[in-house]
Short mmCIF file of C-alpha atoms and ligand atoms in Angstrom, two decimals:
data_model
loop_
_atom_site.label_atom_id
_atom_site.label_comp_id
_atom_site.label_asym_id
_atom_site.label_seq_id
_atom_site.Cartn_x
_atom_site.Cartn_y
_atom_site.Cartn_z
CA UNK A 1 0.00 0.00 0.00
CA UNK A 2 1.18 3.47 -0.72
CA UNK A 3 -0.05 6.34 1.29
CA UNK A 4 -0.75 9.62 -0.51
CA UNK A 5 -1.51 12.63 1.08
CA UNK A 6 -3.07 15.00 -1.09
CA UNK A 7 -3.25 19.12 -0.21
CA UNK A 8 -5.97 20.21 -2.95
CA UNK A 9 -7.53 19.88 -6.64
CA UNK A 10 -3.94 20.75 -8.16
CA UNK A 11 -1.52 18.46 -5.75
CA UNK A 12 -3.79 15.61 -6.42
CA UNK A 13 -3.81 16.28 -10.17
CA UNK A 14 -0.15 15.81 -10.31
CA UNK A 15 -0.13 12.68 -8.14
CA UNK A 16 -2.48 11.01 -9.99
CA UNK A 17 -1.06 11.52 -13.22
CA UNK A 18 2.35 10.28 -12.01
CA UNK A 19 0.39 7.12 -10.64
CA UNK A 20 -1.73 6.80 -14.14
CA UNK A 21 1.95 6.59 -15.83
CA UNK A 22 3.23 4.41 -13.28
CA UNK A 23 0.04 2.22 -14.61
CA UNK A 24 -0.14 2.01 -10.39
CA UNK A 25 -3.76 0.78 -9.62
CA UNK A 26 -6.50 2.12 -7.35
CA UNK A 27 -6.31 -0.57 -4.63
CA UNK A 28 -2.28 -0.06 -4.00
CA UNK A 29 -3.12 3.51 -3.37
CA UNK A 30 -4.73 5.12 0.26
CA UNK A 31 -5.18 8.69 -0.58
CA UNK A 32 -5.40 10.86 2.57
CA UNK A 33 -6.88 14.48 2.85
CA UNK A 34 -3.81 16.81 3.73
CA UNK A 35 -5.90 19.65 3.32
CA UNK A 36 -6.80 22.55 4.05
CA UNK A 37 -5.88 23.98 1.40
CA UNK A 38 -8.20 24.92 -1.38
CA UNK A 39 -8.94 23.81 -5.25
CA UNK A 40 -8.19 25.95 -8.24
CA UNK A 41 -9.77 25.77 -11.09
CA UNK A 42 -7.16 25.19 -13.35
CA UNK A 43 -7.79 22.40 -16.17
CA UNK A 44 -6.53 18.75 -15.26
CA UNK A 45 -6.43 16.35 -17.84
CA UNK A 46 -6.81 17.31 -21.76
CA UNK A 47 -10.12 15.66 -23.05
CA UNK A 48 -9.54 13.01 -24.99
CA UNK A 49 -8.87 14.10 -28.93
CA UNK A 50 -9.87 11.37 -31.32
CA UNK A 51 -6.52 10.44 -33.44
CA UNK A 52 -4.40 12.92 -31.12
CA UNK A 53 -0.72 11.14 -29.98
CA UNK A 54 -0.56 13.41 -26.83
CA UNK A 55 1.28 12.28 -23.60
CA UNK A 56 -1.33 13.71 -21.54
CA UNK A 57 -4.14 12.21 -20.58
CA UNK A 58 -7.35 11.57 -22.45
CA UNK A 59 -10.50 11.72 -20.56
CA UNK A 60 -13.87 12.56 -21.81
CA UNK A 61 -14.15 16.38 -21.64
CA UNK A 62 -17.19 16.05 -18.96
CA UNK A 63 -14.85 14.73 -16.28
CA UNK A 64 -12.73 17.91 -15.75
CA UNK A 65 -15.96 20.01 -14.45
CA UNK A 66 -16.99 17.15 -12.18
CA UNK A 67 -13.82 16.28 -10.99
CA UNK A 68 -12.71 20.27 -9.72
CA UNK A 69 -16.52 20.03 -8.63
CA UNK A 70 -15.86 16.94 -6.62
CA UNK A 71 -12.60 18.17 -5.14
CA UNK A 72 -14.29 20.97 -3.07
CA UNK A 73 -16.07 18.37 -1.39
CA UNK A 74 -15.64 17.51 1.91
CA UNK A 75 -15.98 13.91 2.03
CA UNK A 76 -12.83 12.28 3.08
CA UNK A 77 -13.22 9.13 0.07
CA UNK A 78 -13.26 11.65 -2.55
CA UNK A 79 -9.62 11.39 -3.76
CA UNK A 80 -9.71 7.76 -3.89
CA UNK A 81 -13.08 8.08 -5.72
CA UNK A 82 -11.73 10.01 -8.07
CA UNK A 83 -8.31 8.36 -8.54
CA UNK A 84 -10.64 4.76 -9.26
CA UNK A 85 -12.73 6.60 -11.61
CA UNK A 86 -9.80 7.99 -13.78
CA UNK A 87 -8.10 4.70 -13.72
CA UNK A 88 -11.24 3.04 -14.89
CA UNK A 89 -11.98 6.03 -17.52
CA UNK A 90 -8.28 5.29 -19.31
CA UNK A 91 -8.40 1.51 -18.51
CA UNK A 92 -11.04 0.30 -20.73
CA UNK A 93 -14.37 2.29 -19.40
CA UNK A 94 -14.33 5.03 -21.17
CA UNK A 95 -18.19 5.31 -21.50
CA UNK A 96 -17.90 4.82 -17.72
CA UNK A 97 -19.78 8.61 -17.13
CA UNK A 98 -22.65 7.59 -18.78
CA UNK A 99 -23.61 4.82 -16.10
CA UNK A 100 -25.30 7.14 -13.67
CA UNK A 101 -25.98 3.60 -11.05
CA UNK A 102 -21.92 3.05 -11.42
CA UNK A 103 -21.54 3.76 -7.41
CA UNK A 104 -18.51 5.79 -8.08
CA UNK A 105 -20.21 7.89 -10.95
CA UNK A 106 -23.01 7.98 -8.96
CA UNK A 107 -21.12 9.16 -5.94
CA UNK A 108 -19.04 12.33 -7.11
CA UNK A 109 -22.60 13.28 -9.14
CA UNK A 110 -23.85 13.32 -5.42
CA UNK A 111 -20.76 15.59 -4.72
CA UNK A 112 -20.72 17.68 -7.94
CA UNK A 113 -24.08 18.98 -7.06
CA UNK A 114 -23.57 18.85 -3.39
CA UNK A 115 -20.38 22.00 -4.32
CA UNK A 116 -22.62 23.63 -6.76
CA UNK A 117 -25.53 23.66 -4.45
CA UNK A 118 -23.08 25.49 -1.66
CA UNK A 119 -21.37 27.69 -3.88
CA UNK A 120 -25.43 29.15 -4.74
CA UNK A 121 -25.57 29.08 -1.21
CA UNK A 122 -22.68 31.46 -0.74
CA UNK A 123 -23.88 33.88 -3.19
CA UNK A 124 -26.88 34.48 -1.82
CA UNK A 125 -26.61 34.44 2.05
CA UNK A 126 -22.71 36.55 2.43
CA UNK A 127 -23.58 39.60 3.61
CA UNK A 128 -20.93 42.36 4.17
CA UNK A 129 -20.65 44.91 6.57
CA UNK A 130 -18.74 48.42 6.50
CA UNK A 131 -15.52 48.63 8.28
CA UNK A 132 -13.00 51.03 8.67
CA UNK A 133 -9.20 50.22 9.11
CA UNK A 134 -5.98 52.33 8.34
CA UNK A 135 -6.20 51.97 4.84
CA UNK A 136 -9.99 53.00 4.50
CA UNK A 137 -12.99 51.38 4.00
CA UNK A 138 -13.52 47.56 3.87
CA UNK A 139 -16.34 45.66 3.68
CA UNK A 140 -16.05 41.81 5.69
CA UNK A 141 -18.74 39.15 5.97
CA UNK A 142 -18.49 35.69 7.44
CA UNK A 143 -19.32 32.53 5.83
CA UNK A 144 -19.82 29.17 7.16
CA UNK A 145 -19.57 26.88 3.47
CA UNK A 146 -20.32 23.20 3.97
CA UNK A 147 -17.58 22.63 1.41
CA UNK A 148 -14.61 23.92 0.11
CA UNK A 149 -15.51 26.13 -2.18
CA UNK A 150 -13.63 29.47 -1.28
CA UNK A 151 -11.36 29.98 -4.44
CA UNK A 152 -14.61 28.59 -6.70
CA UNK A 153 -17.26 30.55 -5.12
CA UNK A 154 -15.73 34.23 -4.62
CA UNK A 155 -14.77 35.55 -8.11
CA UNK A 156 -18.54 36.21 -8.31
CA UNK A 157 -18.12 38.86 -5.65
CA UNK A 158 -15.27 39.87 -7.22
CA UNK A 159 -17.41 40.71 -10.42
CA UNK A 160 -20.23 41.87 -8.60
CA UNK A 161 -18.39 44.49 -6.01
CA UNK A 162 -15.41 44.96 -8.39
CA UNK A 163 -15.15 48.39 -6.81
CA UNK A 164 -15.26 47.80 -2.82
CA UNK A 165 -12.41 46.35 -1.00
CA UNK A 166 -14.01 43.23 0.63
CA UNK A 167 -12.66 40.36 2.86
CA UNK A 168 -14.81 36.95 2.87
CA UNK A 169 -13.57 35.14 6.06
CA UNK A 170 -14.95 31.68 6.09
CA UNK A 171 -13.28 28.70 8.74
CA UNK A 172 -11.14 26.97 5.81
CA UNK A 173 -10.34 29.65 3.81
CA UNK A 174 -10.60 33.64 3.36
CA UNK A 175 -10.75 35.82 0.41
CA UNK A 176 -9.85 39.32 -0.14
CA UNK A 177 -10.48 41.84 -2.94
CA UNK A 178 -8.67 44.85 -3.67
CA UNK A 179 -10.60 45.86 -6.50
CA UNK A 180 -8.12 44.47 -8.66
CA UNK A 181 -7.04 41.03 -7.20
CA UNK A 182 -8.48 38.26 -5.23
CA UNK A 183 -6.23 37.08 -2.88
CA UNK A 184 -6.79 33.82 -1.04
CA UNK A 185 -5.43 33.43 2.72
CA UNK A 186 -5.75 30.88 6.10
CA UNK A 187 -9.44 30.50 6.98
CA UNK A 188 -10.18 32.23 10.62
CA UNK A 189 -11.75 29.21 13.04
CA UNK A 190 -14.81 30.56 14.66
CA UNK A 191 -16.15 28.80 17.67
CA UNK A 192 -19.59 29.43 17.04
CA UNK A 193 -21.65 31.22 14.74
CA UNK A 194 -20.13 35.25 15.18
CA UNK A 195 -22.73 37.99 15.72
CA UNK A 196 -21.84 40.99 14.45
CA UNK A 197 -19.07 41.93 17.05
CA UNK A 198 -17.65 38.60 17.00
CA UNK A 199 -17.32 39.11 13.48
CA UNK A 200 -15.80 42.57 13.74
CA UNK A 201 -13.11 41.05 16.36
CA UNK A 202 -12.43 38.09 13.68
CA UNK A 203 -12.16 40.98 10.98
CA UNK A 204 -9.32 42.97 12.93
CA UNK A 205 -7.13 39.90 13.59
CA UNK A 206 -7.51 38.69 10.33
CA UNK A 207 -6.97 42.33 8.97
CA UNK A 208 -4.20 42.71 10.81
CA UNK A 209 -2.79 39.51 9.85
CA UNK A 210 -3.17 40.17 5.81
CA UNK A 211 -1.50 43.54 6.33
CA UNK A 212 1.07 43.11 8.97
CA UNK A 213 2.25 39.58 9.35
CA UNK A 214 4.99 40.21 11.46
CA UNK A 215 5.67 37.75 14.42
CA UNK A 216 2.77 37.92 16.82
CA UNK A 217 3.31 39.25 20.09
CA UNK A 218 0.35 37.18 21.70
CA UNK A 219 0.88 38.25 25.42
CA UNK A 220 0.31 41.49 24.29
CA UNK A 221 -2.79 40.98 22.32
CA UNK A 222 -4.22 38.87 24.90
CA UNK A 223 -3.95 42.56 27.30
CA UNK A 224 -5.07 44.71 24.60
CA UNK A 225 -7.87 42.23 22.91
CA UNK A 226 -10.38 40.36 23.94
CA UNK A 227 -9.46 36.94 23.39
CA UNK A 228 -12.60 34.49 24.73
CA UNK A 229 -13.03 34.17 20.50
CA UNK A 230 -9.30 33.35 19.79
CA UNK A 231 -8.34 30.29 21.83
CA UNK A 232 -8.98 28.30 18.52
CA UNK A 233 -7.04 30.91 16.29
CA UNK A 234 -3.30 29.61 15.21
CA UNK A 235 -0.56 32.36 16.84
CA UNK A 236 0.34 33.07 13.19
CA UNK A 237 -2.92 34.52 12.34
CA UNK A 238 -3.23 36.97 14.94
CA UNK A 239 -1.08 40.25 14.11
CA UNK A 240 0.56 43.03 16.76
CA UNK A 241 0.10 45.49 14.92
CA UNK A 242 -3.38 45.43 15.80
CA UNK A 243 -2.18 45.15 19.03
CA UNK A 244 -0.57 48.63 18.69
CA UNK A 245 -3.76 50.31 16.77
CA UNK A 246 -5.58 48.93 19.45
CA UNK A 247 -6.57 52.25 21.19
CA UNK A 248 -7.33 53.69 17.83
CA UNK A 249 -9.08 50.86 16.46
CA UNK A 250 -12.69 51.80 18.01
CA UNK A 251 -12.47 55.16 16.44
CA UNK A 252 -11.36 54.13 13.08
CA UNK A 253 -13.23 51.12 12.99
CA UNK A 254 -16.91 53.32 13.52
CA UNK A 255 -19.70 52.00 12.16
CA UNK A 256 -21.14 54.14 9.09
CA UNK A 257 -23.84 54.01 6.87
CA UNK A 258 -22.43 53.51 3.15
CA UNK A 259 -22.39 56.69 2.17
CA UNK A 260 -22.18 58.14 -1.47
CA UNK A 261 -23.39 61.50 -3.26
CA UNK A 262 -26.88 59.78 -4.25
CA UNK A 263 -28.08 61.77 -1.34
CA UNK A 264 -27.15 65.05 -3.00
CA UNK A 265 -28.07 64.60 -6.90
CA UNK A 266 -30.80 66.27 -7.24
CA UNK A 267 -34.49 64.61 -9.46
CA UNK A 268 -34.25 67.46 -11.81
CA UNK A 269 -31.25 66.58 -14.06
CA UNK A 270 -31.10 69.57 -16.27
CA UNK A 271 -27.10 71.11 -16.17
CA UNK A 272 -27.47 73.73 -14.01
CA UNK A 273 -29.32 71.94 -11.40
CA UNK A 274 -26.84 69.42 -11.55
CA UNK A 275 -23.99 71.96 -11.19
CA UNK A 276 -25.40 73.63 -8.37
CA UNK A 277 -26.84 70.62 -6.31
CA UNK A 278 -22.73 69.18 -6.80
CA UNK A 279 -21.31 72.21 -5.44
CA UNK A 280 -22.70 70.70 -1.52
CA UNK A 281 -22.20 67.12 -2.16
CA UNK A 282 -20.78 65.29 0.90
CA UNK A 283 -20.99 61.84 -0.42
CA UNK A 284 -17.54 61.16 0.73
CA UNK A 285 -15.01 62.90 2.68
CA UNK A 286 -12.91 64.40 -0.08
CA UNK A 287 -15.56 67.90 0.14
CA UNK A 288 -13.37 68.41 3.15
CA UNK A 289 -10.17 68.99 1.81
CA UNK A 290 -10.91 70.32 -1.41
CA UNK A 291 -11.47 73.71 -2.51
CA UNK A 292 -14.69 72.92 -4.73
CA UNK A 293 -16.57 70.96 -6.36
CA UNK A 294 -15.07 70.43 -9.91
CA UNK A 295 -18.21 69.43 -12.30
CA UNK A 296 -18.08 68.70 -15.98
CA UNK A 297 -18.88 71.09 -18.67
CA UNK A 298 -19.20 71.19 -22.10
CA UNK A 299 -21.88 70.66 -24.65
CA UNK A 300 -25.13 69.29 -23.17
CA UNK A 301 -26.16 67.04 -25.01
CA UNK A 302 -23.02 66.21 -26.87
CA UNK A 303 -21.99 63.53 -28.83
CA UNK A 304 -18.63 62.46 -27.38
CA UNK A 305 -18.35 62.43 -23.34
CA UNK A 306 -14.61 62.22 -22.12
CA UNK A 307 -14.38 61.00 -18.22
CA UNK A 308 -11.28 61.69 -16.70
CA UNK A 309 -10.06 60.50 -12.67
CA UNK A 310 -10.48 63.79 -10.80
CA UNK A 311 -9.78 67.40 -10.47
CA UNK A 312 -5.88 67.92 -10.23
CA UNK A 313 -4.31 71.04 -8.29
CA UNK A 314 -4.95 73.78 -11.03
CA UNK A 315 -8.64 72.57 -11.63
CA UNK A 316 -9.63 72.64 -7.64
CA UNK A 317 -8.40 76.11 -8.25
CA UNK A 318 -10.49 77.02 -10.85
CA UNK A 319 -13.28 74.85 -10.44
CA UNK A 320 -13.14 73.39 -14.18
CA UNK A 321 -11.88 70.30 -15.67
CA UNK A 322 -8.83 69.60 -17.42
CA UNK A 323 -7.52 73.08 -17.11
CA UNK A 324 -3.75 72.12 -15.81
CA UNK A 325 -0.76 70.54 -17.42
CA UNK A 326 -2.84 67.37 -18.12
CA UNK A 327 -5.61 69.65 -19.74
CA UNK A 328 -3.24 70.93 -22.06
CA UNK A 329 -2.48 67.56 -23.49
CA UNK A 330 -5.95 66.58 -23.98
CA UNK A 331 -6.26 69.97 -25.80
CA UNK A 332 -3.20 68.86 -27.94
CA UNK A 333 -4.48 65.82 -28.51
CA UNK A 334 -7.83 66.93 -29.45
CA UNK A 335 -6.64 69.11 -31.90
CA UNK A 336 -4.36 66.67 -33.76
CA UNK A 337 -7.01 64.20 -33.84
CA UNK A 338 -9.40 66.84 -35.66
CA UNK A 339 -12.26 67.03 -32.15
CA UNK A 340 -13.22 70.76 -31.16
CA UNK A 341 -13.26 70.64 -27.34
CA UNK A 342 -16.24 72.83 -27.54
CA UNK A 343 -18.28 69.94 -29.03
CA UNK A 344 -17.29 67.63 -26.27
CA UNK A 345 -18.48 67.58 -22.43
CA UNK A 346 -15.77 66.67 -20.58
CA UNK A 347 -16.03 65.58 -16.27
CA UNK A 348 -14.03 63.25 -14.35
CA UNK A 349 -15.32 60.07 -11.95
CA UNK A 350 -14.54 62.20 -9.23
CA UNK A 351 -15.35 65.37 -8.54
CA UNK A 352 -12.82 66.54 -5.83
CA UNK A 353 -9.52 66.75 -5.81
CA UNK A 354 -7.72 64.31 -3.93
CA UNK A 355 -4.22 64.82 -2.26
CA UNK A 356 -1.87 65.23 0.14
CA UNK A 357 0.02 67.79 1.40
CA UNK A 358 3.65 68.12 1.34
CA UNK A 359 5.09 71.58 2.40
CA UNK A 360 3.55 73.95 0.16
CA UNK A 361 2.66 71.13 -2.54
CA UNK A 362 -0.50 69.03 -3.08
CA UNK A 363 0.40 65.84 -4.19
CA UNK A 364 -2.56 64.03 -6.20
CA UNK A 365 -3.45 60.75 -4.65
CA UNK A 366 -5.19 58.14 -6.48
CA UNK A 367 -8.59 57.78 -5.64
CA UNK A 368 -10.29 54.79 -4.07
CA UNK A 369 -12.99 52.17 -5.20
CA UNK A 370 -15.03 53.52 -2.43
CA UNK A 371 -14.59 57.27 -3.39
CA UNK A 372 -15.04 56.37 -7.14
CA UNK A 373 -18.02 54.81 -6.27
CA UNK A 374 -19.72 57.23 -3.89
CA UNK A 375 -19.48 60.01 -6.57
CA UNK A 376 -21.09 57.63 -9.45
CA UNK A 377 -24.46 58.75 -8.98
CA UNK A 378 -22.82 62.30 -10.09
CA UNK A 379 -21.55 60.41 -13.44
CA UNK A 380 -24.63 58.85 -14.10
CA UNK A 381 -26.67 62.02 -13.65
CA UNK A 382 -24.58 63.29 -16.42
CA UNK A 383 -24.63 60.63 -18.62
CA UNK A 384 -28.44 60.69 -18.33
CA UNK A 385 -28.28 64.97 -19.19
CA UNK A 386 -25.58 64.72 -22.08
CA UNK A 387 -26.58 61.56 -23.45
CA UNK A 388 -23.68 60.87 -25.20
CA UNK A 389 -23.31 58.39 -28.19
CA UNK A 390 -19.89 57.90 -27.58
CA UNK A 391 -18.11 58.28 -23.80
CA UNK A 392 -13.98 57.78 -23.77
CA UNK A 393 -12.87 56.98 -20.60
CA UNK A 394 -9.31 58.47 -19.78
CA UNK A 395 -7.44 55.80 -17.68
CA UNK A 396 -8.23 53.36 -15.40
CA UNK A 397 -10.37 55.28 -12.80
CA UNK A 398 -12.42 56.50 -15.23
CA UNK A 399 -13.16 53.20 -16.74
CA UNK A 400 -13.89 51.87 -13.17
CA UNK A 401 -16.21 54.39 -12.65
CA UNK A 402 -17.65 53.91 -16.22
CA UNK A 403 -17.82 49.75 -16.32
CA UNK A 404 -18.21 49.62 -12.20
CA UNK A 405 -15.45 47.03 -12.47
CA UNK A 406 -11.36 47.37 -12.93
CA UNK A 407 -10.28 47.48 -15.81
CA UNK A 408 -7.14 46.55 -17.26
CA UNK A 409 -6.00 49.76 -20.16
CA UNK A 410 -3.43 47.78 -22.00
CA UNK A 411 -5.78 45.56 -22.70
CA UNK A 412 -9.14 46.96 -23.27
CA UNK A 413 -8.01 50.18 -24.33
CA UNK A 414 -8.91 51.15 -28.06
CA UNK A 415 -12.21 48.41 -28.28
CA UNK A 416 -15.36 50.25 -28.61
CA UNK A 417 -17.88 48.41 -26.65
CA UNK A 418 -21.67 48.67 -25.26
CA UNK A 419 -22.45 50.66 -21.94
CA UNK A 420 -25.99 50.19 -19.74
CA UNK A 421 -27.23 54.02 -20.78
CA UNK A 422 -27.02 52.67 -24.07
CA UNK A 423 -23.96 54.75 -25.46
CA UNK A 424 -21.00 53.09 -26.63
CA UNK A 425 -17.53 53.31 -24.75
CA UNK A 426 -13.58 53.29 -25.74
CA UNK A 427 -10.72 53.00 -23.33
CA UNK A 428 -7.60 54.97 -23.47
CA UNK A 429 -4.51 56.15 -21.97
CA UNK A 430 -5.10 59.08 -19.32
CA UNK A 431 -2.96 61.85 -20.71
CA UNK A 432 -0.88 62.52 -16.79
CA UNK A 433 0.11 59.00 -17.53
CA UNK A 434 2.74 60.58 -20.73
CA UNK A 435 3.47 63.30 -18.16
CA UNK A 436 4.64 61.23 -15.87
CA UNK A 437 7.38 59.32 -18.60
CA UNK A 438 10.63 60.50 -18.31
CA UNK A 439 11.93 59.13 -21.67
CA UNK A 440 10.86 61.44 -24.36
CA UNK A 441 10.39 59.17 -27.39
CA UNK A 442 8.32 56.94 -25.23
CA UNK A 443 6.48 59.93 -24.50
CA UNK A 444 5.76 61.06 -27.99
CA UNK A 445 5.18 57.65 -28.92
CA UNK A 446 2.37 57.26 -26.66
CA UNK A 447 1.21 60.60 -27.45
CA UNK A 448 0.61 59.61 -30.92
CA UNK A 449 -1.47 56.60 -29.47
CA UNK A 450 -3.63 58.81 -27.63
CA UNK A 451 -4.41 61.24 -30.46
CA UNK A 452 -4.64 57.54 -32.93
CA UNK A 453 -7.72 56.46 -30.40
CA UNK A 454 -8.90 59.89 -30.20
CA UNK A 455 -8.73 60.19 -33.95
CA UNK A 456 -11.23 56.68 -33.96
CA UNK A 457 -13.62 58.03 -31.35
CA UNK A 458 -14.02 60.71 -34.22
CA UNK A 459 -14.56 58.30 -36.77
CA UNK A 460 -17.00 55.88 -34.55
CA UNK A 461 -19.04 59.40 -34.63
CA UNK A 462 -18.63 60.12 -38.24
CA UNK A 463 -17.63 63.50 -36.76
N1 URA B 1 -6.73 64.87 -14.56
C1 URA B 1 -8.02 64.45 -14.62
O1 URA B 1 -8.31 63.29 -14.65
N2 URA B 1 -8.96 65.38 -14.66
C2 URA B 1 -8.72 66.66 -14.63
O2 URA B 1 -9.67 67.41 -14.67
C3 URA B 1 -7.39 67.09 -14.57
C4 URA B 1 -6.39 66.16 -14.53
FE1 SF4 B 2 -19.43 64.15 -3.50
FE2 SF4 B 2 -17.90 63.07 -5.34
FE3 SF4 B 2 -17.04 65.12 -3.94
FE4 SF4 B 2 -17.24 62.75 -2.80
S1 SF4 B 2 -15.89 63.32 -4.48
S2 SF4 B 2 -17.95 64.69 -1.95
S3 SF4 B 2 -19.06 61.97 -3.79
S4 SF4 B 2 -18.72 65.14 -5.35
#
């Protein structure tokens, strides 16, 4: 008998090909669950291609979705079910899925809808709730799967709240979201089904523990924390820097409602009610700092609507966009691709500007999902007055704002595609991105490739 312990959908998939080659059968095997760790969905074995002299591994093409379906299960037998059922599928069954009695068909059937079953499960009962940490706002819900499904079941989140930072912690496995990557992490052992404050203490370990994991000082944490949740929690999930935001914590981890300009956008949608409702938005905390409220203008309606991030220093100022240095290279680049400005309304996602201060200077800071998305309603209130045909989104916050989901510019940039309010949209470059290139020809280079989409925006509109 071999013994084979087996950490996941991937490790077994390598083990069991190296067995298959070894032509080592099912009963010299006892597969053991190693795991805690978690599936992936890559592809195992190549479906079998009539004719094809491949060294992989042909299987019928139905077994790869029920075999990464059956490896989020939790049943112990599963790997040895699975290992029998591949052997038998290359060793002279290879009808064998079609026998729905065969008991080992029939059993990972029982499992494939068993995972799919929890997986619906997850995406309808996670519920998130607002935090606030250091880095701003995250949104963490708890989730108790019967099955492994973490890594299968959360890029539906990820698609769905593409522009919130969210944490799913569940007992095997947790998932975070940036709002550009899902990141999968240790699972945070609950002793019992956490209310909401249980959850919030689970949330600031764990938070702690993504974004700090430096050794944990546990003696300390015990003093500062209440621990009568953690006595199951591993040492190496539990983070000191907590510890030291401790006395902060309660103030920066206040409860909210969401908040987002919605409140302030007035029913009547005509531009100067817009313009004047925008001037007291407080959908997010960037009013505070800014001088004013920097709306779009242009045409109304127009034809072409070009979105940019947010105000920069010179546009707080002067309470217009794309006034400044990066104003002055959308002008250029207007011009050379043939658009009057005048016949274009241009705004940004955001409509404050966003920085910090350095001496005397205002550095621009990026803005967040959360800030991008509280000032959307503002967009959308636009979108509705201008009614564009065609909307170019400048960058990447603009096309987060735009397609409520990152977006990756080098790769989307240029396509013309489909939005909700019916218009059509193209990606591009956002023009501070040349300013910021120190090497010249690269600089004139991508200049050219600005004013070259610009130029097909144009011809999109037959302008
Ligand atoms: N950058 C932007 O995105 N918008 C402006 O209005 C100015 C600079
Ligand atoms: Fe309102 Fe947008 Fe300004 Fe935030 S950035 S306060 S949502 S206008």
């Amino acid at each position: 008998m071999i013994a084979v312990r087996v950490a996941g959908y991937q490790d077994w998939r390598a083990r069991a090909r190296d067995l298959l080659q070894a032509d080592t059968a099912p009963a010299e095997l006892v597969w053991e669950d190693a795991t805690d760790t978690q599936v992936s969905l890559e592809g195992i074995f190549s479906p079998a291609e009539p004719g094809a002299q491949s060294a992989r591994i042909g299987v019928p093409k139905s077994f790869l979705p029920l075999a990464e379906a059956a490896a989020c299960h939790r049943d112990p037998n599963r790997w040895t079910i699975l290992y029998r059922t591949l052997w038998r599928l290359t060793h002279g069954e290879h009808e064998l899925l079609e026998i729905d009695v065969d008991d080992d068909v029939s059993a990972l059937r029982t499992m494939d809808k068993a995972v799919r079953r929890d997986i619906h499960k997850m995406h309808a009962f996670v519920r998130f709730r607002r935090t606030l940490t250091a880095a701003g706002e995250h949104y963490v819900a708890w989730h108790r799967p019967d099955h492994l499904i973490v890594e299968r079941a959360t890029p539906f989140f990820a698609r769905r709240f593409g522009d919130m930072h969210w944490t799913i912690l569940t007992p095997d496995r947790s998932a975070t979201w940036d709002t550009e990557k899902l990141r999968f992490g240790p699972g945070v052992p609950a002793p019992q089904e956490p209310t909401e404050d249980i959850l919030e203490e689970l949330w600031r370990a764990y938070y702690a523990s993504i974004f700090n994991p430096a050794r944990l000082k546990i003696k300390a944490m015990k003093t500062e924390m209440p621990v009568r949740h953690w006595r199951t929690l591993p040492e190496a999930e539990l983070i000191p820097q907590l510890i030291s935001q401790a006395s902060k914590r309660t103030g920066a981890m206040m409860q909210e409602q969401k908040r987002s300009a919605i409140d302030f956008v007035p029913a009547d949608h005509s531009p100067n009610a817009l313009r004047e409702a925008a001037k007291g938005c407080q959908g997010c905390d960037l009013f505070r700092f800014a001088t004013q409220t920097v709306f779009g203008v242009g045409k109304q309606p127009a034809r072409l609507m070009m979105v940019g991030e947010q105000p920069g220093d010179s546009e707080d100022i002067q309470g217009l966009p794309f006034v400044g240095p990066a104003g002055k290279l959308l002008d250029r680049a207007l011009e050379q691709a043939g658009i009057d400005r005048a016949e274009v309304y241009v705004t940004n996602a955001v409509k404050h500007f966003k920085f910090t201060q350095e001496g005397k200077r205002r550095i621009h800071q990026k803005p967040r999902g959360v800030e991008i998305a509280a000032c959307k309603p503002w967009l959308e209130a636009e979108l509705d007055a201008v009614k564009p045909e065609l909307i170019v989104c400048l960058g990447a916050t603009a096309s987060q704002a735009v397609f409520g989901r990152a977006v990756k510019i080098g790769e989307e940039r240029g396509h013309i595609t489909s939005h909700h309010s019916g218009a059509r949209v193209m990606i591009t470059i956002h023009p501070s991105a040349l300013l910021r290139m120190p090497d010249a020809e690269q600089k004139e280079k991508e200049f050219e490739h600005l004013v070259a989409d610009l130029r097909s925006a144009k011809n999109h509109l037959k302008l």
